[in-house]
PDB file of N, CA and C in Angstrom:
ATOM      1  N   MET A  17      59.066  -3.354 -33.299  1.00 93.00           N
ATOM      2  CA  MET A  17      59.383  -2.324 -34.603  1.00 93.00           C
ATOM      3  C   MET A  17      60.247  -3.240 -35.245  1.00 93.00           C
ATOM      4  N   ASP A  18      61.243  -3.778 -35.016  1.00 94.00           N
ATOM      5  CA  ASP A  18      62.593  -4.176 -35.494  1.00 94.00           C
ATOM      6  C   ASP A  18      61.982  -5.367 -36.636  1.00 94.00           C
ATOM      7  N   GLU A  19      61.096  -5.943 -36.461  1.00 96.00           N
ATOM      8  CA  GLU A  19      60.857  -6.978 -37.554  1.00 96.00           C
ATOM      9  C   GLU A  19      59.817  -6.264 -38.445  1.00 96.00           C
ATOM     10  N   LEU A  20      59.297  -5.366 -37.968  1.00 96.00           N
ATOM     11  CA  LEU A  20      58.457  -4.225 -38.840  1.00 96.00           C
ATOM     12  C   LEU A  20      59.621  -3.838 -39.952  1.00 96.00           C
ATOM     13  N   LEU A  21      61.110  -3.547 -39.697  1.00 95.00           N
ATOM     14  CA  LEU A  21      61.753  -2.678 -40.075  1.00 95.00           C
ATOM     15  C   LEU A  21      62.322  -3.385 -41.089  1.00 95.00           C
ATOM     16  N   ALA A  22      62.837  -4.563 -40.881  1.00 95.00           N
ATOM     17  CA  ALA A  22      63.352  -6.061 -41.509  1.00 95.00           C
ATOM     18  C   ALA A  22      62.381  -6.361 -42.672  1.00 95.00           C
ATOM     19  N   PHE A  23      61.122  -6.184 -42.200  1.00 95.00           N
ATOM     20  CA  PHE A  23      60.328  -6.769 -43.328  1.00 95.00           C
ATOM     21  C   PHE A  23      59.898  -5.529 -44.430  1.00 95.00           C
ATOM     22  N   ILE A  24      60.018  -4.322 -44.059  1.00 92.00           N
ATOM     23  CA  ILE A  24      60.196  -3.158 -45.149  1.00 92.00           C
ATOM     24  C   ILE A  24      61.247  -3.502 -45.580  1.00 92.00           C
ATOM     25  N   HIS A  25      62.489  -3.293 -45.446  1.00 91.00           N
ATOM     26  CA  HIS A  25      63.865  -3.853 -45.767  1.00 91.00           C
ATOM     27  C   HIS A  25      63.791  -4.845 -47.212  1.00 91.00           C
ATOM     28  N   ASP A  26      63.226  -5.974 -46.180  1.00 93.00           N
ATOM     29  CA  ASP A  26      63.043  -6.862 -47.160  1.00 93.00           C
ATOM     30  C   ASP A  26      61.994  -7.176 -48.532  1.00 93.00           C
ATOM     31  N   ARG A  27      61.080  -6.376 -48.414  1.00 90.00           N
ATOM     32  CA  ARG A  27      60.313  -5.818 -49.652  1.00 90.00           C
ATOM     33  C   ARG A  27      60.908  -5.146 -50.559  1.00 90.00           C
ATOM     34  N   TYR A  28      61.884  -4.110 -49.687  1.00 89.00           N
ATOM     35  CA  TYR A  28      62.610  -3.399 -50.982  1.00 89.00           C
ATOM     36  C   TYR A  28      63.421  -3.807 -51.606  1.00 89.00           C
ATOM     37  N   ALA A  29      65.014  -4.992 -51.040  1.00 87.00           N
ATOM     38  CA  ALA A  29      65.143  -5.590 -51.626  1.00 87.00           C
ATOM     39  C   ALA A  29      64.533  -6.516 -52.783  1.00 87.00           C
ATOM     40  N   ASP A  30      63.407  -7.020 -52.587  1.00 87.00           N
ATOM     41  CA  ASP A  30      62.752  -8.081 -53.163  1.00 87.00           C
ATOM     42  C   ASP A  30      62.603  -7.199 -55.027  1.00 87.00           C
ATOM     43  N   ASP A  31      61.660  -5.688 -54.261  1.00 83.00           N
ATOM     44  CA  ASP A  31      60.944  -5.197 -55.565  1.00 83.00           C
ATOM     45  C   ASP A  31      62.196  -4.321 -56.069  1.00 83.00           C
ATOM     46  N   ASN A  32      63.746  -4.592 -55.551  1.00 80.00           N
ATOM     47  CA  ASN A  32      64.745  -3.772 -56.116  1.00 80.00           C
ATOM     48  C   ASN A  32      64.788  -5.087 -57.816  1.00 80.00           C
ATOM     49  N   HIS A  33      64.702  -6.286 -56.885  1.00 79.00           N
ATOM     50  CA  HIS A  33      65.505  -7.650 -57.662  1.00 79.00           C
ATOM     51  C   HIS A  33      64.301  -7.445 -59.014  1.00 79.00           C
ATOM     52  N   ALA A  34      63.025  -7.264 -59.047  1.00 80.00           N
ATOM     53  CA  ALA A  34      62.504  -7.317 -59.555  1.00 80.00           C
ATOM     54  C   ALA A  34      62.172  -6.516 -60.603  1.00 80.00           C
ATOM     55  N   TYR A  35      62.834  -5.119 -60.529  1.00 79.00           N
ATOM     56  CA  TYR A  35      63.121  -3.845 -61.218  1.00 79.00           C
ATOM     57  C   TYR A  35      64.547  -3.974 -62.088  1.00 79.00           C
ATOM     58  N   VAL A  36      65.206  -5.193 -61.322  1.00 77.00           N
ATOM     59  CA  VAL A  36      66.062  -5.410 -62.598  1.00 77.00           C
ATOM     60  C   VAL A  36      66.327  -6.357 -63.286  1.00 77.00           C
ATOM     61  N   ASP A  37      65.338  -7.139 -63.127  1.00 80.00           N
ATOM     62  CA  ASP A  37      64.447  -7.843 -64.220  1.00 80.00           C
ATOM     63  C   ASP A  37      64.047  -7.272 -64.937  1.00 80.00           C
ATOM     64  N   VAL A  38      63.239  -6.530 -64.887  1.00 78.00           N
ATOM     65  CA  VAL A  38      62.392  -5.610 -65.928  1.00 78.00           C
ATOM     66  C   VAL A  38      63.434  -4.849 -66.832  1.00 78.00           C
ATOM     67  N   ALA A  39      64.542  -4.081 -66.099  1.00 78.00           N
ATOM     68  CA  ALA A  39      65.811  -3.364 -66.885  1.00 78.00           C
ATOM     69  C   ALA A  39      66.222  -4.460 -67.547  1.00 78.00           C
ATOM     70  N   GLU A  40      66.425  -5.584 -67.222  1.00 81.00           N
ATOM     71  CA  GLU A  40      67.486  -6.698 -68.395  1.00 81.00           C
ATOM     72  C   GLU A  40      66.240  -6.934 -69.682  1.00 81.00           C
ATOM     73  N   LEU A  41      65.047  -7.018 -69.228  1.00 82.00           N
ATOM     74  CA  LEU A  41      64.217  -7.587 -70.565  1.00 82.00           C
ATOM     75  C   LEU A  41      63.914  -6.080 -71.450  1.00 82.00           C
ATOM     76  N   PHE A  42      63.699  -5.143 -70.399  1.00 80.00           N
ATOM     77  CA  PHE A  42      62.863  -3.785 -71.600  1.00 80.00           C
ATOM     78  C   PHE A  42      64.032  -2.848 -71.315  1.00 80.00           C
ATOM     79  N   GLY A  43      65.468  -2.838 -71.221  1.00 77.00           N
ATOM     80  CA  GLY A  43      66.049  -1.794 -71.116  1.00 77.00           C
ATOM     81  C   GLY A  43      66.089  -0.543 -69.906  1.00 77.00           C
ATOM     82  N   GLY A  44      66.672   0.000 -69.766  1.00 73.00           N
ATOM     83  CA  GLY A  44      66.585   0.827 -68.591  1.00 73.00           C
ATOM     84  C   GLY A  44      65.988   2.120 -68.760  1.00 73.00           C
ATOM     85  N   ARG A  45      65.503   2.424 -70.013  1.00 73.00           N
ATOM     86  CA  ARG A  45      64.595   3.001 -69.954  1.00 73.00           C
ATOM     87  C   ARG A  45      63.168   2.788 -69.121  1.00 73.00           C
ATOM     88  N   ALA A  46      62.721   1.584 -68.834  1.00 69.00           N
ATOM     89  CA  ALA A  46      61.476   0.898 -68.475  1.00 69.00           C
ATOM     90  C   ALA A  46      61.758   1.399 -66.991  1.00 69.00           C
ATOM     91  N   LEU A  47      62.949   1.763 -66.661  1.00 69.00           N
ATOM     92  CA  LEU A  47      62.900   2.413 -65.050  1.00 69.00           C
ATOM     93  C   LEU A  47      62.390   3.560 -65.010  1.00 69.00           C
ATOM     94  N   LEU A  48      62.016   4.468 -66.127  1.00 66.00           N
ATOM     95  CA  LEU A  48      61.857   5.582 -65.764  1.00 66.00           C
ATOM     96  C   LEU A  48      60.995   5.950 -65.023  1.00 66.00           C
ATOM     97  N   ASP A  49      59.528   5.269 -65.496  1.00 65.00           N
ATOM     98  CA  ASP A  49      58.322   5.438 -64.591  1.00 65.00           C
ATOM     99  C   ASP A  49      58.305   4.858 -63.380  1.00 65.00           C
ATOM    100  N   SER A  50      58.942   3.904 -62.994  1.00 69.00           N
ATOM    101  CA  SER A  50      58.970   2.849 -61.817  1.00 69.00           C
ATOM    102  C   SER A  50      58.851   3.374 -60.260  1.00 69.00           C
ATOM    103  N   HIS A  51      58.861   3.090 -59.617  1.00 71.00           N
ATOM    104  CA  HIS A  51      58.601   3.108 -58.275  1.00 71.00           C
ATOM    105  C   HIS A  51      60.089   3.500 -57.312  1.00 71.00           C
ATOM    106  N   LEU A  52      61.135   2.666 -58.139  1.00 74.00           N
ATOM    107  CA  LEU A  52      62.286   2.973 -57.301  1.00 74.00           C
ATOM    108  C   LEU A  52      62.820   4.688 -56.658  1.00 74.00           C
ATOM    109  N   PRO A  53      62.630   5.194 -56.760  1.00 75.00           N
ATOM    110  CA  PRO A  53      62.966   6.315 -56.269  1.00 75.00           C
ATOM    111  C   PRO A  53      62.059   6.634 -54.649  1.00 75.00           C
ATOM    112  N   MET A  54      60.988   6.030 -55.023  1.00 80.00           N
ATOM    113  CA  MET A  54      59.791   6.113 -53.490  1.00 80.00           C
ATOM    114  C   MET A  54      60.446   5.130 -52.927  1.00 80.00           C
ATOM    115  N   LEU A  55      60.603   3.756 -53.580  1.00 81.00           N
ATOM    116  CA  LEU A  55      61.179   2.755 -52.975  1.00 81.00           C
ATOM    117  C   LEU A  55      62.500   2.983 -51.751  1.00 81.00           C
ATOM    118  N   ASP A  56      63.326   4.113 -52.614  1.00 82.00           N
ATOM    119  CA  ASP A  56      64.545   4.061 -51.752  1.00 82.00           C
ATOM    120  C   ASP A  56      64.110   5.139 -51.006  1.00 82.00           C
ATOM    121  N   LEU A  57      63.225   6.048 -50.691  1.00 87.00           N
ATOM    122  CA  LEU A  57      63.094   6.788 -49.533  1.00 87.00           C
ATOM    123  C   LEU A  57      62.426   6.304 -48.532  1.00 87.00           C
ATOM    124  N   ILE A  58      61.500   5.107 -48.921  1.00 89.00           N
ATOM    125  CA  ILE A  58      60.763   4.091 -47.990  1.00 89.00           C
ATOM    126  C   ILE A  58      61.708   3.696 -46.914  1.00 89.00           C
ATOM    127  N   ASP A  59      62.970   3.241 -47.840  1.00 88.00           N
ATOM    128  CA  ASP A  59      64.296   2.438 -47.205  1.00 88.00           C
ATOM    129  C   ASP A  59      64.736   2.952 -46.574  1.00 88.00           C
ATOM    130  N   MET A  60      65.246   4.589 -46.716  1.00 91.00           N
ATOM    131  CA  MET A  60      65.680   5.484 -45.706  1.00 91.00           C
ATOM    132  C   MET A  60      65.195   6.066 -44.789  1.00 91.00           C
ATOM    133  N   LEU A  61      63.829   6.192 -44.637  1.00 93.00           N
ATOM    134  CA  LEU A  61      63.021   6.171 -43.516  1.00 93.00           C
ATOM    135  C   LEU A  61      63.033   5.374 -42.435  1.00 93.00           C
ATOM    136  N   ALA A  62      63.348   3.710 -42.975  1.00 94.00           N
ATOM    137  CA  ALA A  62      63.291   2.668 -42.143  1.00 94.00           C
ATOM    138  C   ALA A  62      64.463   2.848 -41.542  1.00 94.00           C
ATOM    139  N   ALA A  63      65.699   3.275 -41.829  1.00 94.00           N
ATOM    140  CA  ALA A  63      67.010   3.253 -41.536  1.00 94.00           C
ATOM    141  C   ALA A  63      67.220   4.295 -40.420  1.00 94.00           C
ATOM    142  N   ASP A  64      66.576   5.623 -41.180  1.00 95.00           N
ATOM    143  CA  ASP A  64      66.246   6.468 -39.910  1.00 95.00           C
ATOM    144  C   ASP A  64      65.689   5.993 -38.603  1.00 95.00           C
ATOM    145  N   TYR A  65      64.688   5.847 -38.945  1.00 96.00           N
ATOM    146  CA  TYR A  65      63.898   5.271 -37.282  1.00 96.00           C
ATOM    147  C   TYR A  65      64.467   4.033 -36.981  1.00 96.00           C
ATOM    148  N   ALA A  66      65.435   3.256 -37.366  1.00 95.00           N
ATOM    149  CA  ALA A  66      66.402   2.827 -36.471  1.00 95.00           C
ATOM    150  C   ALA A  66      67.467   3.410 -35.642  1.00 95.00           C
ATOM    151  N   ALA A  67      67.935   4.316 -36.586  1.00 96.00           N
ATOM    152  CA  ALA A  67      69.047   5.085 -36.080  1.00 96.00           C
ATOM    153  C   ALA A  67      68.695   6.353 -34.996  1.00 96.00           C
ATOM    154  N   MET A  68      67.327   6.636 -34.378  1.00 97.00           N
ATOM    155  CA  MET A  68      66.773   7.787 -33.720  1.00 97.00           C
ATOM    156  C   MET A  68      67.029   7.332 -32.222  1.00 97.00           C
ATOM    157  N   PRO A  69      66.922   7.759 -31.917  1.00 97.00           N
ATOM    158  CA  PRO A  69      67.217   7.642 -30.128  1.00 97.00           C
ATOM    159  C   PRO A  69      65.329   7.221 -29.494  1.00 97.00           C
ATOM    160  N   PRO A  70      65.138   6.829 -28.760  1.00 95.00           N
ATOM    161  CA  PRO A  70      63.887   6.600 -28.629  1.00 95.00           C
ATOM    162  C   PRO A  70      63.291   7.799 -27.886  1.00 95.00           C
ATOM    163  N   ALA A  71      63.821   8.645 -27.423  1.00 97.00           N
ATOM    164  CA  ALA A  71      63.456   9.864 -27.135  1.00 97.00           C
ATOM    165  C   ALA A  71      63.207  10.877 -28.012  1.00 97.00           C
ATOM    166  N   ASP A  72      63.240  10.675 -29.131  1.00 97.00           N
ATOM    167  CA  ASP A  72      63.153  11.594 -30.506  1.00 97.00           C
ATOM    168  C   ASP A  72      61.562  11.830 -30.831  1.00 97.00           C
ATOM    169  N   PRO A  73      60.994  13.028 -30.435  1.00 97.00           N
ATOM    170  CA  PRO A  73      59.711  13.453 -30.676  1.00 97.00           C
ATOM    171  C   PRO A  73      59.184  12.692 -31.923  1.00 97.00           C
ATOM    172  N   ARG A  74      59.996  12.782 -33.083  1.00 95.00           N
ATOM    173  CA  ARG A  74      59.567  12.336 -34.224  1.00 95.00           C
ATOM    174  C   ARG A  74      59.049  11.121 -34.484  1.00 95.00           C
ATOM    175  N   ARG A  75      59.753  10.078 -33.479  1.00 96.00           N
ATOM    176  CA  ARG A  75      59.716   8.801 -33.661  1.00 96.00           C
ATOM    177  C   ARG A  75      58.216   8.290 -33.475  1.00 96.00           C
ATOM    178  N   PRO A  76      57.606   8.873 -33.171  1.00 95.00           N
ATOM    179  CA  PRO A  76      55.995   8.085 -32.902  1.00 95.00           C
ATOM    180  C   PRO A  76      55.362   8.158 -34.570  1.00 95.00           C
ATOM    181  N   GLY A  77      55.711   9.417 -34.820  1.00 95.00           N
ATOM    182  CA  GLY A  77      55.053   9.957 -36.178  1.00 95.00           C
ATOM    183  C   GLY A  77      55.377   9.164 -37.445  1.00 95.00           C
ATOM    184  N   LEU A  78      56.811   9.025 -37.585  1.00 95.00           N
ATOM    185  CA  LEU A  78      57.685   8.259 -38.314  1.00 95.00           C
ATOM    186  C   LEU A  78      57.062   6.932 -38.039  1.00 95.00           C
ATOM    187  N   ALA A  79      57.221   6.201 -37.056  1.00 96.00           N
ATOM    188  CA  ALA A  79      56.431   4.432 -36.703  1.00 96.00           C
ATOM    189  C   ALA A  79      55.318   4.415 -37.381  1.00 96.00           C
ATOM    190  N   TYR A  80      54.434   5.537 -37.213  1.00 96.00           N
ATOM    191  CA  TYR A  80      52.691   5.262 -37.957  1.00 96.00           C
ATOM    192  C   TYR A  80      53.067   5.475 -39.015  1.00 96.00           C
ATOM    193  N   ALA A  81      54.066   6.456 -39.744  1.00 94.00           N
ATOM    194  CA  ALA A  81      54.404   6.393 -41.517  1.00 94.00           C
ATOM    195  C   ALA A  81      54.746   5.210 -41.921  1.00 94.00           C
ATOM    196  N   LEU A  82      55.538   4.644 -41.198  1.00 96.00           N
ATOM    197  CA  LEU A  82      56.147   3.199 -41.985  1.00 96.00           C
ATOM    198  C   LEU A  82      55.244   2.354 -41.633  1.00 96.00           C
ATOM    199  N   ARG A  83      54.337   2.053 -40.264  1.00 96.00           N
ATOM    200  CA  ARG A  83      53.336   0.555 -40.137  1.00 96.00           C
ATOM    201  C   ARG A  83      52.126   1.129 -42.050  1.00 96.00           C
ATOM    202  N   SER A  84      52.068   2.315 -42.319  1.00 94.00           N
ATOM    203  CA  SER A  84      51.075   2.901 -43.275  1.00 94.00           C
ATOM    204  C   SER A  84      51.485   2.262 -44.606  1.00 94.00           C
ATOM    205  N   LEU A  85      53.248   2.931 -44.840  1.00 92.00           N
ATOM    206  CA  LEU A  85      53.730   2.006 -45.981  1.00 92.00           C
ATOM    207  C   LEU A  85      53.697   0.658 -46.369  1.00 92.00           C
ATOM    208  N   ALA A  86      53.814   0.389 -45.045  1.00 93.00           N
ATOM    209  CA  ALA A  86      54.049  -1.324 -45.508  1.00 93.00           C
ATOM    210  C   ALA A  86      53.014  -2.153 -45.175  1.00 93.00           C
ATOM    211  N   GLN A  87      51.564  -1.394 -45.208  1.00 93.00           N
ATOM    212  CA  GLN A  87      50.092  -1.863 -45.588  1.00 93.00           C
ATOM    213  C   GLN A  87      50.227  -2.017 -47.292  1.00 93.00           C
ATOM    214  N   SER A  88      51.048  -1.580 -47.845  1.00 89.00           N
ATOM    215  CA  SER A  88      50.870  -1.972 -49.322  1.00 89.00           C
ATOM    216  C   SER A  88      51.356  -3.404 -49.328  1.00 89.00           C
ATOM    217  N   HIS A  89      52.323  -4.068 -48.335  1.00 91.00           N
ATOM    218  CA  HIS A  89      52.398  -5.324 -48.720  1.00 91.00           C
ATOM    219  C   HIS A  89      51.531  -6.291 -47.435  1.00 91.00           C
ATOM    220  N   SER A  90      50.437  -5.755 -47.377  1.00 94.00           N
ATOM    221  CA  SER A  90      49.650  -6.801 -46.693  1.00 94.00           C
ATOM    222  C   SER A  90      49.107  -8.590 -47.146  1.00 94.00           C
ATOM    223  N   HIS A  91      49.320  -8.251 -48.503  1.00 94.00           N
ATOM    224  CA  HIS A  91      48.859  -9.709 -49.192  1.00 94.00           C
ATOM    225  C   HIS A  91      50.433 -10.725 -48.865  1.00 94.00           C
ATOM    226  N   HIS A  92      51.356 -10.085 -47.884  1.00 94.00           N
ATOM    227  CA  HIS A  92      52.413 -10.729 -48.216  1.00 94.00           C
ATOM    228  C   HIS A  92      52.514 -12.090 -47.000  1.00 94.00           C
ATOM    229  N   PRO A  93      52.904 -13.494 -47.029  1.00 96.00           N
ATOM    230  CA  PRO A  93      52.510 -13.939 -46.104  1.00 96.00           C
ATOM    231  C   PRO A  93      53.348 -13.791 -44.809  1.00 96.00           C
ATOM    232  N   GLU A  94      54.492 -13.060 -45.052  1.00 96.00           N
ATOM    233  CA  GLU A  94      55.077 -12.572 -43.545  1.00 96.00           C
ATOM    234  C   GLU A  94      54.371 -11.358 -42.881  1.00 96.00           C
ATOM    235  N   TYR A  95      53.699 -10.656 -43.266  1.00 97.00           N
ATOM    236  CA  TYR A  95      53.501  -9.129 -42.562  1.00 97.00           C
ATOM    237  C   TYR A  95      52.399  -9.332 -41.867  1.00 97.00           C
ATOM    238  N   GLN A  96      52.469  -8.883 -40.599  1.00 97.00           N
ATOM    239  CA  GLN A  96      51.601  -8.958 -39.466  1.00 97.00           C
ATOM    240  C   GLN A  96      50.495  -8.324 -39.193  1.00 97.00           C
ATOM    241  N   GLU A  97      49.515  -8.798 -39.384  1.00 95.00           N
ATOM    242  CA  GLU A  97      48.237  -7.922 -38.726  1.00 95.00           C
ATOM    243  C   GLU A  97      48.222  -6.599 -37.396  1.00 95.00           C
ATOM    244  N   ALA A  98      49.539  -7.054 -36.708  1.00 96.00           N
ATOM    245  CA  ALA A  98      49.690  -6.043 -35.535  1.00 96.00           C
ATOM    246  C   ALA A  98      50.416  -4.885 -36.082  1.00 96.00           C
ATOM    247  N   TRP A  99      51.132  -5.028 -37.150  1.00 96.00           N
ATOM    248  CA  TRP A  99      51.763  -3.729 -37.802  1.00 96.00           C
ATOM    249  C   TRP A  99      50.713  -2.674 -38.467  1.00 96.00           C
ATOM    250  N   ARG A 100      49.460  -2.918 -38.636  1.00 95.00           N
ATOM    251  CA  ARG A 100      48.600  -1.854 -38.847  1.00 95.00           C
ATOM    252  C   ARG A 100      48.941  -0.994 -38.411  1.00 95.00           C
ATOM    253  N   PRO A 101      48.705  -0.047 -38.760  1.00 92.00           N
ATOM    254  CA  PRO A 101      48.637   1.255 -37.851  1.00 92.00           C
ATOM    255  C   PRO A 101      47.611   1.897 -37.447  1.00 92.00           C
ATOM    256  N   HIS A 102      47.086   1.743 -36.278  1.00 82.00           N
ATOM    257  CA  HIS A 102      45.878   2.531 -35.555  1.00 82.00           C
ATOM    258  C   HIS A 102      45.894   3.952 -34.740  1.00 82.00           C
ATOM    259  N   PRO A 103      45.234   4.649 -34.982  1.00 70.00           N
ATOM    260  CA  PRO A 103      45.197   6.319 -34.395  1.00 70.00           C
ATOM    261  C   PRO A 103      45.414   6.386 -32.750  1.00 70.00           C
TER     262      PRO A 103
END
């Protein structure tokens, strides 16, 4: 799971850098309809998972959610099929 969390964080950083480029080209107003708030929430969920004790009953559900969210980057060469969520 550590690799998945690192993957999610790296994609978050990549996306943030892309939005910085957009803001520089088109101004800050271009970010009003961006996905930045959602990206922040996903990164926060990954941090929450990393900080949870293993016995926390919410942990399996959050792991499933993170696997599902990571699927949006399944085209990335570092994405691992083993991360795909399974019921």
